[in-house]
């Protein structure tokens, strides 16, 4: 059974930084073709923030380019999202995702990020 556990969310002032972590509690991270971070703000659809493939290819949403950085540590079964220069538009629940080679996607429970003006 795949279990992804996120941490690192919280309340931060505009301009501040947070680092989100996602740990694969059970299983092997090498079974996943791609991992990523999504977010969902109130009243909006879930959107891709950043993704990283097993080969290290990285993709960012235009709204976070230059501010966020995704990384993956296979030795720790972990995925990270460093978020800098946060603004109110970044307020959302952030979800960790992992897609296996059959394109089935697993999700974490989400972690709240709130940016105050």
PDB file of C-alpha atoms in Angstrom:
ATOM      1  CA  UNK A   1       0.000   0.000   0.000  1.00  0.00           C
ATOM      2  CA  UNK A   2       1.343   3.392  -0.990  1.00  0.00           C
ATOM      3  CA  UNK A   3       1.243   6.095   1.659  1.00  0.00           C
ATOM      4  CA  UNK A   4       2.495   9.619   1.056  1.00  0.00           C
ATOM      5  CA  UNK A   5       2.781  11.920   4.046  1.00  0.00           C
ATOM      6  CA  UNK A   6       3.272  15.651   3.624  1.00  0.00           C
ATOM      7  CA  UNK A   7       4.592  18.102   6.176  1.00  0.00           C
ATOM      8  CA  UNK A   8       5.962  21.614   6.365  1.00  0.00           C
ATOM      9  CA  UNK A   9       2.877  23.696   5.706  1.00  0.00           C
ATOM     10  CA  UNK A  10       1.853  26.575   7.911  1.00  0.00           C
ATOM     11  CA  UNK A  11       1.262  30.286   8.167  1.00  0.00           C
ATOM     12  CA  UNK A  12       3.866  32.634   6.741  1.00  0.00           C
ATOM     13  CA  UNK A  13       4.010  36.319   5.921  1.00  0.00           C
ATOM     14  CA  UNK A  14       4.179  37.505   2.342  1.00  0.00           C
ATOM     15  CA  UNK A  15       7.752  37.381   1.117  1.00  0.00           C
ATOM     16  CA  UNK A  16       8.591  34.501   3.406  1.00  0.00           C
ATOM     17  CA  UNK A  17       9.610  30.912   2.699  1.00  0.00           C
ATOM     18  CA  UNK A  18       8.434  27.415   3.493  1.00  0.00           C
ATOM     19  CA  UNK A  19       9.766  23.982   2.662  1.00  0.00           C
ATOM     20  CA  UNK A  20       7.296  21.191   2.101  1.00  0.00           C
ATOM     21  CA  UNK A  21       8.291  17.571   2.493  1.00  0.00           C
ATOM     22  CA  UNK A  22       6.607  14.415   1.267  1.00  0.00           C
ATOM     23  CA  UNK A  23       7.753  11.053   2.490  1.00  0.00           C
ATOM     24  CA  UNK A  24       6.816   7.715   1.000  1.00  0.00           C
ATOM     25  CA  UNK A  25       6.087   5.813   4.198  1.00  0.00           C
ATOM     26  CA  UNK A  26       5.797   2.407   2.588  1.00  0.00           C
ATOM     27  CA  UNK A  27       7.085   1.079  -0.687  1.00  0.00           C
ATOM     28  CA  UNK A  28       9.937   2.027  -2.945  1.00  0.00           C
ATOM     29  CA  UNK A  29      10.200   5.427  -4.588  1.00  0.00           C
ATOM     30  CA  UNK A  30      11.706   3.833  -7.709  1.00  0.00           C
ATOM     31  CA  UNK A  31       8.293   2.438  -8.645  1.00  0.00           C
ATOM     32  CA  UNK A  32       7.202   5.968  -9.543  1.00  0.00           C
ATOM     33  CA  UNK A  33       7.753   7.502 -12.955  1.00  0.00           C
ATOM     34  CA  UNK A  34       7.019  11.009 -11.750  1.00  0.00           C
ATOM     35  CA  UNK A  35       6.329  12.856  -8.540  1.00  0.00           C
ATOM     36  CA  UNK A  36       4.941  16.289  -8.051  1.00  0.00           C
ATOM     37  CA  UNK A  37       3.208  18.930  -6.022  1.00  0.00           C
ATOM     38  CA  UNK A  38      -0.281  20.186  -6.721  1.00  0.00           C
ATOM     39  CA  UNK A  39      -2.306  22.814  -4.911  1.00  0.00           C
ATOM     40  CA  UNK A  40      -5.946  23.679  -4.526  1.00  0.00           C
ATOM     41  CA  UNK A  41      -7.171  27.055  -3.354  1.00  0.00           C
ATOM     42  CA  UNK A  42     -10.731  27.556  -2.086  1.00  0.00           C
ATOM     43  CA  UNK A  43     -13.188  27.609  -4.973  1.00  0.00           C
ATOM     44  CA  UNK A  44     -10.544  26.663  -7.510  1.00  0.00           C
ATOM     45  CA  UNK A  45      -9.484  23.500  -9.278  1.00  0.00           C
ATOM     46  CA  UNK A  46      -6.431  21.573  -8.250  1.00  0.00           C
ATOM     47  CA  UNK A  47      -3.431  22.708 -10.282  1.00  0.00           C
ATOM     48  CA  UNK A  48       0.055  21.419 -10.905  1.00  0.00           C
ATOM     49  CA  UNK A  49       2.760  23.399  -9.126  1.00  0.00           C
ATOM     50  CA  UNK A  50       5.848  21.392 -10.013  1.00  0.00           C
ATOM     51  CA  UNK A  51       6.820  17.909 -11.089  1.00  0.00           C
ATOM     52  CA  UNK A  52       9.976  15.858 -11.385  1.00  0.00           C
ATOM     53  CA  UNK A  53      10.423  12.679 -13.370  1.00  0.00           C
ATOM     54  CA  UNK A  54      12.464   9.632 -12.436  1.00  0.00           C
ATOM     55  CA  UNK A  55      15.036  10.899 -14.908  1.00  0.00           C
ATOM     56  CA  UNK A  56      15.198  14.275 -13.210  1.00  0.00           C
ATOM     57  CA  UNK A  57      13.183  16.300 -15.716  1.00  0.00           C
ATOM     58  CA  UNK A  58      11.518  19.211 -13.906  1.00  0.00           C
ATOM     59  CA  UNK A  59       8.455  21.210 -14.812  1.00  0.00           C
ATOM     60  CA  UNK A  60       7.009  24.276 -13.056  1.00  0.00           C
ATOM     61  CA  UNK A  61       3.804  26.213 -13.336  1.00  0.00           C
ATOM     62  CA  UNK A  62       4.470  29.669 -14.762  1.00  0.00           C
ATOM     63  CA  UNK A  63       3.190  31.283 -11.577  1.00  0.00           C
ATOM     64  CA  UNK A  64       5.954  29.742  -9.431  1.00  0.00           C
ATOM     65  CA  UNK A  65       8.935  29.751 -11.790  1.00  0.00           C
ATOM     66  CA  UNK A  66      11.935  31.386 -10.174  1.00  0.00           C
ATOM     67  CA  UNK A  67      10.382  31.169  -6.710  1.00  0.00           C
ATOM     68  CA  UNK A  68       9.795  27.460  -6.061  1.00  0.00           C
ATOM     69  CA  UNK A  69      12.187  24.540  -6.372  1.00  0.00           C
ATOM     70  CA  UNK A  70      11.259  20.870  -6.418  1.00  0.00           C
ATOM     71  CA  UNK A  71      13.713  18.155  -5.496  1.00  0.00           C
ATOM     72  CA  UNK A  72      13.678  14.437  -4.906  1.00  0.00           C
ATOM     73  CA  UNK A  73      15.880  12.358  -2.601  1.00  0.00           C
ATOM     74  CA  UNK A  74      15.551   8.723  -3.589  1.00  0.00           C
ATOM     75  CA  UNK A  75      17.714   7.587  -0.670  1.00  0.00           C
ATOM     76  CA  UNK A  76      15.167   9.047   1.750  1.00  0.00           C
ATOM     77  CA  UNK A  77      12.046   8.172  -0.257  1.00  0.00           C
ATOM     78  CA  UNK A  78      11.276  11.879  -0.150  1.00  0.00           C
ATOM     79  CA  UNK A  79      10.095  14.761  -2.290  1.00  0.00           C
ATOM     80  CA  UNK A  80      10.538  18.417  -1.378  1.00  0.00           C
ATOM     81  CA  UNK A  81       9.223  21.795  -2.450  1.00  0.00           C
ATOM     82  CA  UNK A  82      11.176  24.865  -1.446  1.00  0.00           C
ATOM     83  CA  UNK A  83       8.908  27.897  -1.702  1.00  0.00           C
ATOM     84  CA  UNK A  84      10.380  31.386  -1.603  1.00  0.00           C
ATOM     85  CA  UNK A  85       8.922  34.870  -2.052  1.00  0.00           C
ATOM     86  CA  UNK A  86       5.497  33.605  -1.112  1.00  0.00           C
ATOM     87  CA  UNK A  87       2.458  35.758  -1.798  1.00  0.00           C
ATOM     88  CA  UNK A  88      -1.227  35.575  -0.980  1.00  0.00           C
ATOM     89  CA  UNK A  89      -1.976  33.815  -4.276  1.00  0.00           C
ATOM     90  CA  UNK A  90       0.100  30.862  -3.069  1.00  0.00           C
ATOM     91  CA  UNK A  91      -2.372  30.173  -0.271  1.00  0.00           C
ATOM     92  CA  UNK A  92      -3.793  26.691  -0.835  1.00  0.00           C
ATOM     93  CA  UNK A  93      -3.741  23.109   0.284  1.00  0.00           C
ATOM     94  CA  UNK A  94      -0.655  21.497  -1.218  1.00  0.00           C
ATOM     95  CA  UNK A  95      -0.738  17.845  -2.228  1.00  0.00           C
ATOM     96  CA  UNK A  96       2.089  15.475  -2.961  1.00  0.00           C
ATOM     97  CA  UNK A  97       1.506  13.113  -5.878  1.00  0.00           C
ATOM     98  CA  UNK A  98       3.276  10.079  -7.253  1.00  0.00           C
ATOM     99  CA  UNK A  99       2.493   8.450 -10.579  1.00  0.00           C
ATOM    100  CA  UNK A 100       3.625   4.921 -11.333  1.00  0.00           C
ATOM    101  CA  UNK A 101       4.592   3.599 -14.738  1.00  0.00           C
ATOM    102  CA  UNK A 102       0.993   2.626 -15.497  1.00  0.00           C
ATOM    103  CA  UNK A 103       0.044   6.278 -14.901  1.00  0.00           C
ATOM    104  CA  UNK A 104      -1.882   5.542 -11.725  1.00  0.00           C
ATOM    105  CA  UNK A 105      -1.527   8.495  -9.376  1.00  0.00           C
ATOM    106  CA  UNK A 106      -1.313   8.340  -5.615  1.00  0.00           C
ATOM    107  CA  UNK A 107      -2.018  11.344  -3.397  1.00  0.00           C
ATOM    108  CA  UNK A 108      -1.022  12.538   0.021  1.00  0.00           C
ATOM    109  CA  UNK A 109      -3.502  13.982   2.480  1.00  0.00           C
ATOM    110  CA  UNK A 110      -2.479  17.580   1.830  1.00  0.00           C
ATOM    111  CA  UNK A 111      -0.860  20.308   3.892  1.00  0.00           C
ATOM    112  CA  UNK A 112      -2.221  23.829   4.296  1.00  0.00           C
ATOM    113  CA  UNK A 113      -0.111  26.798   3.281  1.00  0.00           C
ATOM    114  CA  UNK A 114      -1.441  30.211   4.255  1.00  0.00           C
ATOM    115  CA  UNK A 115       0.323  33.406   3.254  1.00  0.00           C
ATOM    116  CA  UNK A 116      -0.700  36.549   5.088  1.00  0.00           C
ATOM    117  CA  UNK A 117      -0.427  39.943   3.457  1.00  0.00           C
TER     118      UNK A 117
END
